[in-house]
Structure formats: structure tokens, C-alpha cells
Coordinates of C-alpha atoms in Angstrom, one line a residue:
Chain C
M10 CA 118.9 73.8 59.3
L11 CA 118.5 70.3 60.7
F12 CA 120.7 68.2 58.4
A13 CA 123.0 69.3 55.6
I14 CA 124.4 66.6 53.4
K15 CA 127.5 67.3 51.2
K16 CA 129.0 64.9 48.6
L17 CA 127.7 61.9 50.4
T18 CA 128.3 58.5 48.9
K19 CA 127.7 54.9 50.1
V20 CA 129.6 52.2 48.2
Y21 CA 129.2 48.4 48.6
G22 CA 132.0 46.7 46.7
N23 CA 131.9 48.3 43.3
R24 CA 128.3 49.4 43.6
T25 CA 127.5 53.0 44.6
V26 CA 124.1 52.8 46.2
L27 CA 124.0 56.4 47.3
N28 CA 125.4 59.5 45.7
L29 CA 124.1 62.8 47.0
P30 CA 126.1 66.0 46.2
D31 CA 124.0 68.4 48.2
L32 CA 120.8 68.0 50.3
V33 CA 119.3 70.0 53.1
F34 CA 116.6 69.2 55.6
E35 CA 115.0 72.0 57.7
K36 CA 113.8 71.7 61.3
E37 CA 110.2 70.7 62.3
I38 CA 109.2 69.7 58.8
I39 CA 107.9 66.4 57.6
Y40 CA 110.0 65.1 54.7
A41 CA 109.1 62.1 52.5
L42 CA 112.0 60.3 50.9
Q43 CA 110.3 58.7 47.9
G44 CA 111.5 56.3 45.3
P45 CA 111.3 52.7 44.1
N46 CA 112.9 49.7 45.8
G47 CA 116.7 50.0 45.6
S48 CA 116.7 53.8 45.2
G49 CA 118.8 54.3 48.4
K50 CA 116.0 55.6 50.7
T51 CA 116.7 53.2 53.6
T52 CA 120.5 53.6 53.2
L53 CA 120.1 57.4 53.5
L54 CA 117.9 57.0 56.5
E55 CA 120.3 54.7 58.2
I56 CA 123.2 57.0 57.6
M57 CA 121.3 60.0 58.9
S58 CA 120.1 58.1 61.9
L59 CA 123.8 57.3 62.6
L60 CA 123.4 53.5 62.3
L61 CA 125.6 53.3 59.1
P62 CA 128.7 55.3 58.3
P63 CA 128.9 56.9 54.8
S64 CA 131.7 55.9 52.4
T65 CA 132.6 59.5 51.7
G66 CA 131.1 63.0 52.3
T67 CA 129.9 64.9 55.3
I68 CA 126.7 65.4 57.3
L69 CA 126.0 68.4 59.4
Y70 CA 123.5 68.1 62.2
N71 CA 122.4 71.4 63.7
N72 CA 125.3 72.9 61.8
K73 CA 127.8 70.6 63.5
K74 CA 129.7 68.0 61.5
I75 CA 129.0 64.4 62.5
D76 CA 132.2 62.5 63.1
F77 CA 131.5 59.0 62.0
G78 CA 135.0 58.0 63.0
N79 CA 134.1 58.6 66.6
T80 CA 133.2 55.2 68.1
D81 CA 130.6 56.6 70.5
L82 CA 127.9 58.5 68.7
T83 CA 125.5 57.7 71.6
P84 CA 124.9 61.3 72.8
L85 CA 123.8 62.3 69.2
R86 CA 121.8 59.1 68.7
R87 CA 119.7 60.0 71.8
E88 CA 118.3 63.0 69.8
I89 CA 117.5 60.9 66.7
V90 CA 115.4 57.8 66.7
M91 CA 114.5 55.5 63.8
V92 CA 111.5 53.3 63.5
Q93 CA 112.4 50.4 61.2
Q94 CA 110.3 49.0 58.3
N95 CA 109.6 45.8 60.2
P96 CA 110.3 46.9 63.8
V97 CA 111.2 44.3 66.4
L98 CA 110.1 44.5 69.9
F99 CA 112.2 43.1 72.7
T100 CA 111.0 39.8 74.1
T101 CA 109.3 41.2 77.1
T102 CA 106.2 43.3 77.9
V103 CA 105.1 46.4 76.0
Y104 CA 105.7 48.5 79.1
K105 CA 109.3 47.3 79.4
N106 CA 109.9 48.0 75.7
L107 CA 108.9 51.6 76.1
E108 CA 110.8 51.9 79.4
F109 CA 114.1 50.8 77.8
G110 CA 115.1 54.1 76.2
L111 CA 114.2 55.9 79.4
K112 CA 116.1 53.6 81.7
I113 CA 119.3 53.9 79.7
R114 CA 118.9 57.7 79.9
G115 CA 118.7 57.4 83.7
I116 CA 115.2 58.8 84.1
P117 CA 113.7 58.1 87.5
R118 CA 111.0 55.3 87.9
M119 CA 108.0 57.5 88.6
E120 CA 108.8 59.8 85.6
R121 CA 109.3 56.7 83.4
Q122 CA 105.8 55.4 84.3
K123 CA 104.3 58.7 83.3
I124 CA 106.1 59.0 80.0
V125 CA 105.4 55.4 79.1
Q126 CA 101.6 55.9 79.7
E127 CA 101.6 59.2 77.8
S128 CA 103.4 57.6 74.8
L129 CA 101.0 54.6 74.8
D130 CA 98.1 57.0 74.9
L131 CA 99.4 58.8 71.9
V132 CA 99.3 55.7 69.8
G133 CA 96.1 54.3 71.4
M134 CA 97.8 51.3 73.0
R135 CA 97.5 52.0 76.7
E136 CA 95.5 48.8 77.3
F137 CA 98.4 46.7 75.9
S138 CA 100.9 48.0 78.5
N139 CA 101.3 44.6 80.2
A140 CA 100.9 42.5 77.0
Q141 CA 103.8 40.4 75.8
A142 CA 105.2 42.4 72.9
H143 CA 106.0 39.5 70.6
R144 CA 102.4 38.5 70.6
L145 CA 101.1 41.7 69.0
S146 CA 99.9 42.0 65.4
G147 CA 101.9 43.8 62.7
G148 CA 100.0 47.0 63.1
E149 CA 100.1 47.0 66.9
T150 CA 103.8 46.2 66.8
Q151 CA 104.4 49.2 64.5
R152 CA 102.4 51.5 66.9
V153 CA 104.3 50.2 69.9
A154 CA 107.6 50.8 68.1
I155 CA 106.5 54.4 67.4
A156 CA 105.5 54.8 71.0
R157 CA 108.9 53.4 72.1
A158 CA 110.7 55.8 69.9
L159 CA 108.5 58.7 71.1
A160 CA 109.1 57.9 74.8
C161 CA 112.7 58.8 74.2
S162 CA 111.6 62.4 73.4
P163 CA 113.7 62.7 70.2
R164 CA 114.2 65.9 68.2
V165 CA 114.1 63.9 64.9
M166 CA 112.2 60.8 64.0
F167 CA 112.9 58.6 61.0
F168 CA 110.3 56.1 59.7
D169 CA 111.3 53.5 57.2
E170 CA 108.2 52.6 55.2
P171 CA 106.0 53.1 58.2
T172 CA 102.8 51.7 56.7
S173 CA 104.1 49.1 54.2
N174 CA 103.2 46.1 56.4
V175 CA 100.0 47.2 58.0
D176 CA 96.3 47.1 57.2
V177 CA 94.4 50.2 56.0
E178 CA 93.0 50.9 59.5
N179 CA 96.5 50.9 61.1
Q180 CA 97.8 52.9 58.1
I181 CA 95.4 55.7 58.8
V182 CA 96.2 55.6 62.5
I183 CA 100.0 55.7 61.9
E184 CA 99.7 58.6 59.4
R185 CA 97.7 60.5 62.0
I186 CA 100.3 59.8 64.6
I187 CA 103.1 61.1 62.4
Q188 CA 101.3 64.3 61.7
D189 CA 100.4 64.7 65.4
I190 CA 104.0 64.3 66.7
N191 CA 105.2 66.9 64.2
V192 CA 102.5 69.4 65.1
Q193 CA 102.1 68.8 68.8
K194 CA 105.7 67.9 69.8
K195 CA 107.5 69.9 67.1
I196 CA 109.5 66.8 66.1
S197 CA 111.1 66.8 62.7
V198 CA 110.1 63.8 60.7
I199 CA 111.7 62.1 57.8
F200 CA 110.0 59.0 56.3
T201 CA 110.6 56.8 53.3
T202 CA 107.8 55.5 51.1
H203 CA 107.4 54.2 47.6
N204 CA 103.9 55.5 47.6
L205 CA 103.8 58.9 45.9
T206 CA 100.2 59.6 47.1
Q207 CA 101.2 59.0 50.7
A208 CA 104.4 61.1 50.3
S209 CA 102.3 64.1 49.0
R210 CA 99.5 63.6 51.5
L211 CA 101.7 63.4 54.6
S212 CA 104.8 65.5 54.0
H213 CA 105.6 69.2 53.6
D214 CA 108.3 68.3 51.1
V215 CA 109.0 65.2 48.9
I216 CA 112.6 64.2 48.0
S217 CA 112.7 61.7 45.2
L218 CA 115.5 59.3 44.9
F219 CA 116.3 57.0 42.0
D220 CA 119.4 54.8 41.7
G221 CA 120.9 56.4 44.8
R222 CA 120.6 59.9 43.3
Q223 CA 118.2 62.7 43.9
V224 CA 115.9 63.4 41.0
H225 CA 113.9 66.5 40.6
S226 CA 110.7 64.8 39.7
T227 CA 108.7 61.9 41.0
Y228 CA 110.2 58.5 40.0
E229 CA 107.0 57.6 38.2
N230 CA 108.1 59.5 35.1
I231 CA 111.6 58.2 34.9
F232 CA 112.7 56.7 31.6
A233 CA 115.8 55.3 30.0
G234 CA 116.5 57.0 26.6
R235 CA 119.1 57.9 24.0
I236 CA 120.1 61.3 22.8
V237 CA 120.2 61.6 19.0
E238 CA 120.3 64.4 16.4
D239 CA 117.6 64.6 13.7
Q240 CA 118.1 65.7 10.1
A241 CA 117.5 69.3 11.0
G242 CA 120.2 69.1 13.7
R243 CA 117.8 69.2 16.6
R244 CA 118.7 67.1 19.6
L245 CA 116.1 64.5 20.5
C246 CA 115.8 62.0 23.4
L247 CA 114.4 58.8 22.1
I248 CA 112.4 56.7 24.5
R249 CA 112.0 53.1 23.4
D250 CA 113.1 54.3 19.9
E251 CA 109.4 55.5 19.5
I252 CA 108.9 58.7 21.3
G253 CA 111.2 61.6 20.4
L254 CA 111.4 64.5 22.9
S255 CA 113.0 67.6 21.7
L256 CA 115.3 69.1 24.3
D257 CA 118.3 71.3 25.0
T258 CA 121.1 69.2 26.3
E259 CA 124.8 68.7 26.0
K260 CA 124.6 65.0 26.8
A261 CA 124.9 62.3 24.2
G262 CA 124.2 58.6 24.0
P263 CA 122.2 56.6 26.6
V264 CA 120.7 58.8 29.4
R265 CA 118.0 58.7 32.0
L266 CA 115.4 61.4 32.0
T267 CA 112.5 62.5 34.2
I268 CA 109.4 64.3 33.2
D269 CA 107.9 66.5 35.9
P270 CA 104.2 65.5 36.2
L271 CA 103.3 69.0 37.4
K272 CA 104.7 70.7 34.2
V273 CA 103.0 68.4 31.7
T274 CA 99.8 69.7 30.2
L275 CA 96.8 67.8 28.7
L276 CA 95.2 69.5 25.7
R277 CA 92.3 68.9 23.4
P278 CA 93.5 68.0 19.9
Q279 CA 92.6 71.4 18.5
E280 CA 94.6 73.3 21.1
A281 CA 97.9 71.6 20.2
E282 CA 98.5 72.9 16.8
G283 CA 102.0 74.4 16.1
K284 CA 103.5 73.3 19.5
E285 CA 106.6 71.1 20.0
N286 CA 106.8 67.9 22.1
I287 CA 103.2 67.1 21.5
F288 CA 102.2 63.4 21.8
D289 CA 99.0 61.6 21.1
G290 CA 97.6 59.6 24.0
R291 CA 94.6 58.3 25.7
L292 CA 93.5 59.1 29.2
T293 CA 93.5 55.8 31.2
Q294 CA 93.1 56.8 34.8
L295 CA 92.1 59.8 37.0
S296 CA 92.3 60.2 40.7
E297 CA 92.2 63.1 43.2
E298 CA 95.3 64.1 45.2
Q299 CA 95.6 67.1 47.5
G300 CA 93.4 69.4 45.4
L301 CA 95.0 68.2 42.2
V302 CA 94.1 65.5 39.7
R303 CA 96.5 62.7 39.0
A304 CA 96.0 61.5 35.4
V305 CA 97.7 58.6 33.7
V306 CA 98.0 59.0 29.9
N307 CA 99.1 56.2 27.6
I308 CA 101.4 57.8 24.9
G309 CA 103.0 54.5 24.1
I310 CA 104.4 54.6 27.6
P311 CA 102.3 55.4 30.7
L312 CA 102.9 59.1 31.6
Y313 CA 101.8 60.5 35.0
V314 CA 100.4 64.1 35.0
L315 CA 99.3 66.2 37.9
L316 CA 97.0 69.1 36.9
P317 CA 94.5 71.4 38.5
K318 CA 90.9 70.2 38.7
Q319 CA 89.8 73.3 36.9
S320 CA 92.0 72.5 33.9
L321 CA 90.4 69.1 33.6
K322 CA 86.9 70.5 34.0
E323 CA 87.4 73.2 31.4
R324 CA 88.4 70.6 28.8
G325 CA 85.8 68.1 29.9
L326 CA 88.2 65.2 29.8
T327 CA 87.2 61.8 31.1
V328 CA 88.8 58.4 31.2
G329 CA 89.1 56.9 27.7
D330 CA 89.2 60.3 25.9
P331 CA 92.0 60.9 23.3
V332 CA 94.2 63.7 24.4
K333 CA 97.3 65.6 23.3
V334 CA 100.1 65.7 25.8
L335 CA 102.4 68.7 25.9
C336 CA 105.9 68.1 27.5
P337 CA 107.6 71.4 27.5
P338 CA 111.5 71.4 27.6
E339 CA 111.4 72.7 31.2
A340 CA 109.5 69.6 32.3
I341 CA 112.3 67.3 31.1
H342 CA 115.4 66.7 33.2
V343 CA 118.2 64.6 31.7
F344 CA 120.8 62.9 34.0
Chain E
M25 CA 114.6 -9.4 81.4
S26 CA 113.7 -10.4 84.9
F27 CA 117.3 -9.6 85.9
L28 CA 116.9 -6.0 84.7
V29 CA 113.6 -5.7 86.6
D30 CA 115.2 -7.1 89.7
S31 CA 118.0 -4.7 89.5
F32 CA 115.6 -1.9 89.0
L33 CA 113.6 -2.8 92.1
S34 CA 116.7 -3.3 94.2
A35 CA 117.9 0.1 93.0
L36 CA 114.7 1.7 94.1
L37 CA 115.1 0.2 97.5
L38 CA 118.7 1.4 97.7
L39 CA 117.6 4.9 96.9
W40 CA 114.7 4.7 99.4
S41 CA 117.1 3.5 102.1
F42 CA 119.2 6.6 101.8
D43 CA 122.4 4.6 101.5
P44 CA 125.2 7.0 102.6
E45 CA 127.7 5.6 100.0
L46 CA 125.2 6.1 97.1
Y47 CA 124.4 9.6 98.2
F48 CA 128.0 10.6 98.7
V49 CA 128.7 9.5 95.1
I50 CA 125.8 11.6 93.9
Y51 CA 127.1 14.6 96.0
V52 CA 130.6 14.3 94.5
S53 CA 129.2 14.1 91.0
L54 CA 127.0 17.1 91.4
K55 CA 129.7 19.1 93.1
V56 CA 132.3 18.5 90.5
S57 CA 129.9 18.9 87.6
F58 CA 128.3 22.1 88.9
S59 CA 131.8 23.5 89.6
S60 CA 133.1 22.7 86.1
T61 CA 129.9 23.9 84.4
L62 CA 130.0 27.2 86.4
I63 CA 133.6 27.9 85.5
A64 CA 133.2 26.8 81.8
S65 CA 130.1 29.1 81.6
L66 CA 131.9 32.1 83.1
L67 CA 134.6 31.6 80.5
G68 CA 132.7 30.2 77.6
V69 CA 129.6 32.4 77.5
P70 CA 131.5 35.8 77.3
A71 CA 134.0 34.3 74.9
G72 CA 131.3 32.9 72.6
F73 CA 129.4 36.2 72.9
L74 CA 132.5 38.3 71.9
I75 CA 133.3 36.0 69.0
A76 CA 129.8 36.2 67.7
F77 CA 129.3 39.9 68.3
K78 CA 132.6 41.3 67.1
E79 CA 134.1 41.2 63.7
F80 CA 137.8 40.4 63.5
R81 CA 140.2 38.8 61.2
A82 CA 140.5 35.2 62.5
K83 CA 136.9 34.9 63.5
R84 CA 136.0 32.0 61.1
F85 CA 139.2 30.2 61.9
L86 CA 138.6 30.5 65.6
I87 CA 135.0 29.1 65.2
T88 CA 136.4 26.2 63.2
V89 CA 138.9 25.4 65.9
L90 CA 136.2 25.5 68.6
N91 CA 133.9 23.3 66.5
T92 CA 136.8 20.8 66.2
F93 CA 137.2 20.7 69.9
L94 CA 133.6 19.8 70.3
A95 CA 134.6 16.3 69.2
L96 CA 137.4 16.1 71.8
P97 CA 137.3 12.6 73.5
T98 CA 137.3 12.6 77.2
V99 CA 140.3 10.3 77.4
V100 CA 142.4 12.7 75.3
V101 CA 141.6 15.6 77.8
G102 CA 142.3 13.2 80.6
L103 CA 145.7 12.3 79.1
V104 CA 146.7 15.9 78.4
V105 CA 145.8 17.2 81.8
Y106 CA 147.4 14.1 83.4
A107 CA 150.7 15.0 81.6
F108 CA 150.6 18.4 83.2
I109 CA 149.6 17.5 86.8
S110 CA 151.2 14.1 87.3
R111 CA 154.3 14.2 89.5
R112 CA 156.6 14.4 86.5
G113 CA 154.5 17.1 84.9
I114 CA 155.2 20.9 85.1
L115 CA 152.3 21.4 87.5
G116 CA 153.2 18.2 89.5
I117 CA 154.3 20.3 92.4
L118 CA 150.7 21.4 93.0
D119 CA 149.8 17.8 93.8
L120 CA 146.5 17.9 92.0
L121 CA 146.3 14.4 90.5
Y122 CA 143.4 12.3 91.8
T123 CA 141.6 15.2 93.3
Q124 CA 138.3 16.8 92.6
T125 CA 140.1 19.9 91.4
A126 CA 141.8 17.9 88.7
M127 CA 138.5 16.5 87.6
V128 CA 137.1 20.0 87.4
I129 CA 140.1 21.2 85.4
G130 CA 139.6 18.4 82.9
Q131 CA 135.9 18.9 82.6
V132 CA 136.2 22.6 82.1
I133 CA 138.6 21.9 79.2
L134 CA 136.0 19.4 77.8
I135 CA 132.9 21.7 77.9
F136 CA 134.4 25.1 77.3
P137 CA 134.1 24.6 73.5
V138 CA 130.5 23.3 74.0
V139 CA 129.5 26.4 75.9
A140 CA 131.4 28.8 73.6
C141 CA 130.1 27.2 70.3
L142 CA 126.5 27.0 71.4
T143 CA 126.7 30.6 72.6
I144 CA 128.1 31.7 69.3
A145 CA 125.2 29.9 67.5
A146 CA 122.7 31.5 69.9
I147 CA 124.0 35.0 69.4
S148 CA 124.4 34.7 65.7
R149 CA 120.8 33.7 65.3
I150 CA 119.6 36.9 66.9
D151 CA 118.1 39.3 64.3
D152 CA 120.4 42.2 63.7
R153 CA 117.4 44.5 64.0
Y154 CA 117.6 44.1 67.8
R155 CA 121.1 45.6 67.8
R156 CA 120.1 48.4 65.6
T157 CA 116.9 49.1 67.6
A158 CA 118.9 49.3 70.9
M159 CA 121.4 51.7 69.2
T160 CA 118.7 54.0 67.8
L161 CA 117.0 54.1 71.1
G162 CA 120.2 55.5 72.5
A163 CA 122.0 52.5 74.0
T164 CA 125.7 52.6 74.5
P165 CA 127.7 49.8 72.9
F166 CA 127.7 47.9 76.2
Q167 CA 123.9 48.3 76.6
T168 CA 123.4 47.2 73.0
A169 CA 125.4 44.0 73.7
L170 CA 123.3 43.3 76.8
V171 CA 120.1 43.7 74.7
V172 CA 121.4 41.1 72.2
F173 CA 122.5 38.8 75.0
R174 CA 119.1 39.1 76.6
E175 CA 117.3 38.1 73.4
A176 CA 119.6 35.0 73.2
R177 CA 119.2 34.1 76.9
F178 CA 117.2 30.9 76.5
A179 CA 119.6 29.5 73.9
V180 CA 122.5 30.4 76.2
I181 CA 120.9 28.7 79.1
A182 CA 120.3 25.6 76.9
A183 CA 124.0 25.7 76.0
V184 CA 124.9 25.6 79.7
I185 CA 122.5 22.8 80.4
A186 CA 123.9 20.8 77.4
A187 CA 127.4 21.3 78.9
F188 CA 126.3 20.1 82.3
G189 CA 124.8 17.1 80.7
R190 CA 128.1 16.4 79.0
V191 CA 130.1 16.5 82.2
I192 CA 127.7 14.7 84.5
A193 CA 127.6 11.8 82.1
E194 CA 131.4 11.6 81.3
V195 CA 133.6 8.9 82.7
G196 CA 137.0 9.2 81.1
I197 CA 138.2 12.4 82.8
S198 CA 136.8 11.5 86.2
M199 CA 138.5 8.1 86.0
M200 CA 141.9 9.3 84.8
L201 CA 142.2 12.5 86.8
G202 CA 140.0 11.5 89.8
G203 CA 141.1 8.0 90.2
N204 CA 137.6 6.8 91.4
A205 CA 138.8 7.0 95.1
K206 CA 135.9 5.8 97.3
G207 CA 134.5 8.6 99.5
Y208 CA 136.6 11.2 97.7
T209 CA 136.6 11.3 93.9
R210 CA 134.1 8.5 93.1
T211 CA 131.3 9.9 90.9
M212 CA 128.2 8.3 89.6
T213 CA 129.7 7.3 86.2
T214 CA 133.0 6.0 87.7
A215 CA 131.0 4.1 90.3
M216 CA 128.8 2.6 87.5
A217 CA 131.9 1.5 85.6
L218 CA 133.3 -0.1 88.7
E219 CA 130.0 -1.9 89.5
Y220 CA 129.9 -3.2 85.9
D221 CA 133.5 -4.6 86.3
K222 CA 132.4 -6.3 89.5
G223 CA 129.3 -7.7 87.8
E224 CA 127.1 -5.9 90.4
F225 CA 124.3 -4.0 88.6
V226 CA 122.1 -2.8 91.4
L227 CA 124.1 0.3 92.4
G228 CA 124.8 0.9 88.7
V229 CA 121.1 0.9 87.8
A230 CA 120.3 3.1 90.8
L231 CA 122.9 5.7 89.7
G232 CA 121.7 5.5 86.1
M233 CA 118.2 6.4 87.4
V234 CA 119.5 9.3 89.4
L235 CA 121.4 10.6 86.3
L236 CA 118.2 10.5 84.3
L237 CA 116.3 12.1 87.1
I238 CA 118.8 15.0 87.3
S239 CA 118.6 15.5 83.5
F240 CA 114.8 15.5 83.7
T241 CA 114.7 18.0 86.5
M242 CA 117.1 20.4 84.7
N243 CA 114.9 20.3 81.6
I244 CA 111.7 20.8 83.6
F245 CA 113.3 23.8 85.3
F246 CA 114.4 25.2 81.9
N247 CA 111.0 24.8 80.4
T248 CA 109.3 26.4 83.4
V249 CA 111.5 29.5 83.2
Q250 CA 110.9 29.7 79.5
G251 CA 107.2 29.3 79.8
K252 CA 106.9 31.9 82.6
T253 CA 108.5 34.6 80.4
G254 CA 106.3 33.6 77.5
A255 CA 109.2 33.1 75.1

């Protein structure tokens, strides 16, 4: 176990920006922290990289509790490096930027040279070694920042939105680097993204955050709703007062709910007879994602569905077709 | 107009003739100004850095006080220091009045707030990501502070140059605490004031030209250093 988070909160004034009762990260795995802006991804990353103390709760790193009250967390920080969303490079050469982490660790000059060159090779930036760092482009800066972090030989690397400010070419390079350092150097990687496709493509496990809390679904299918009882005494969750989802819950009044896109099914109209939580919709978008098909269905609200290619092929569904959407109770999570 | 041109030409001749009196005045000016700038920088830069870098209760109040002292008139500093070091003052026993040391003390008091305030401004402008980057790369708190300082280095050097410009051009402290004694505490500015009183402008214009030349040289030096590092 790499990190274990227990009852962690981060509060600014009266606002709780992070509230995580229990979360575990295993070693040598790539995790994606995914969620919309303001979901608490960066705050969690900064706490785990020991740059920000939590308001309450504990974090275990390699089964040892991190003491945020201790003023000098430097020895621990030397195992964990974070690459920020918009990284800054020190106002000097690329070489000296990479050398910084090694110098403060007391690594001899010859060894430093070797490590710097190796790290620059890994990100394809060797020819920039003597360039002034602040004159590089956004993508080059990001790659040098990754090389600078790598040069420190960390056990864990955090990336905050690693590709949000770079062009497609650099995006591909950076994603390849993240996978390489995990496979070749056995470095555990945790990165944030608001791009679900990237999260699924790059990571072994996706952790979704919304409003500072972990949600057991992707944030794409998160809705605000209201729990009501119908005339037959069934409990329904009304979304926008139009769509009523039948579900089993003790909660009442306004709620938020997620619908797991992997548990939603698309059916032909004739297949849907006699089933609960069936909605009429129209297929508006289809794309491929890691062997699955991501479909967007308009049922009055846009609903994201992930389904096997075979399922789509069998039903012969294409964009524009009318469909029935089945949301079984186990796909719905109210919080 | 011709009077000014004549004075200018005579001043050039005076400088060219290596007049010992003129060059001694320049020497005293530079010696006193460099000494006071060095001491004020050794005190003001770390103080400004700590005030900007650390969070503490009276931080804003302290910055307001320092900002207020930026407007300190030289004669007020001269008067206060005089009260302490004159024969009747509590430091009168040290016999500092009308010495170069007294001038340095007064000038340090004058420019300490300049160095400290401009250092605070320089450090405060540094993006917090530099601090966090240094920390995440494994820097100790002291090494992190050095990184932030390094990023602010040019603005800090500019603060020191501004402070030097303030002391080399001031006249009140030098006159009140130095006494404008020929061959001992006479500086460029006090000499210029004296020449003006006498109605003699040649030496005054020559010293004015030297003052501008010093300022020009300092700025060329600063720009060269900045340009070489590509900042």
C-alpha cells in the first residue's frame, strides 16, 4: 500500500473543499484523479505531495503516518515529486534546472551530469540542455519539468493536469513518458485530469471526485435531483422535475446522484417492454474508448453510456436512432 | 546660456587636469556612499526578505511603517543622529560628530527602509510556484528561500542601486553630520552646495557631471549583468 487516506478534510473558511473518508492507493500503479474544475483534485494532490497540510484526517505513506505538524518533511518530500499544472522553470539553463534536485541531495558532479543527460533523453530534450529555460515553449517547459522531477529518482510522481496546456503532439509525448516511467522505472504515478478519455486511456484505476468527495462513477453522469414518493408509495428521484428514476434509498429531499455509464444499457424499443427505469432517448454521439463504445444519449438530459462494441453491433444502433435507455437501480448512486 | 556652456567647458578642463581637491571629494563621496549602501544592504535585504517570505501577525503594520520611512527627509535623519552623537548626546563620548562614520550612520538610517521596502516588493512579486517547485524537488526550507531569492535577484540589485543613488545624491545628512570639512568630510553634494553659496559654478558643474557619470555607469553595469544571464 502506497497511500492510505482516512477521514481527510480540507477546509477554507466555511467551505469544505475536500472530504474523503477512506481512500487507498497501491504501489507502482497509475491512478487518474478525475473530476470537473473545483472537485478537489489539485488540493488532494498537493496534500499527498506534502505541499499542503490537511485540516483533519490522516495519511499513511508506506504504512507510516505522515506528521504534518513536523516542520521538516524534506526527507519524505525527496521520495515524492509533483509536476504542477503550469510548471515554472528556474531562471537559468535547462541543465541547471535538472541539476537542482541532485545538487541539494549532495550527488557528486559526474553522477549529476549522467543523470541529467539520461533524464533529458527520456523526455527527448537532450539538445536543449544549454538553452535558457524561460525561453522554451509550453510543451517543452512541461517536458523539462517532468525531466527535472525524474532526475530526483522519486518513488511517486504526481502530475497536475499534465497535458492541459500543451498541443496534441506534446500531449502524446507526455502521455508516453508517463507510461514509460511507470513501466521502466516502477514509479507510482497519480495524475489529475478532467478528461475522462485520457483518464481511462492512461491509468490503471480512475478515482472520480466531485465537490471534494469521491463518487463511484464518472462525473459526467452527475445530476442534482429530488427524492419524492409517487402515489403507489414508490420512491423516485426526480431530475429537473421531468425524469423520474425509481430507486431504493432512505434519503429524502434534494440529493445528488450519479449514474454509472458502464451499468446503463441501450435497448431497441421492442426489448424494453415490462422493465423499470426505461427512458426514451436519441443517440447523439458515438466514439471508441479502450475497446468500449462511449455513447451519448439525449433523454431530456445528456446521458453517457459505456457499452461493449458487440452490444451496439447486435442492435445495429447508429447516431440519430431512437433508443430506450435502461438505468437499473444498481447503476444509480445517491449521495 | 553661454554662462552654463562656459561652466561646462571649464568643468571638463578641471576633470581632465586631475585636480586633487576635486578627486578627493569624489573619493570621499564614493567611500561614504558605498559603505552606507553596503551596511544598509546587509541589514535591509535579509530584513526585507524575511518580512516578505514569512507570515506573522504584525506584517502589514511593519510594511506600512517601512513605507512611511521612505519619505524620511534627510534633515530629519541628520537632526536625530545629531541629537545622539553631539557632545551633549548619549553617544557624545564616542566623538563621532563631523566624521565620515557619522555620515555613514545617518545614510544607513536613510536608505535602510529603501532597501527593505524594495526587497519586500521584489520577493512578493515572485510567483509562489517557485517556492512550491523547490519544496517538491526536495529543498530544505533554507534552500527553498534561496531559490526564491535567486529568482528575485535582479529586482534586489535594483533596490541596492536605488539606495546608492539616494545616498550619493543626498546633501542634508552629509552637511549636518559631516560638517563639509575640506579634505575630510567634504562630499560631491556638500561641495556643490558650498560652490553655489560662493557663486562659483565650475566645480559644482564638474561634480554634477561626475554624479551623473557614476549613475550611468552603475546602470550600464546592472543592464550588462542582467543581459548576460538572459533575464
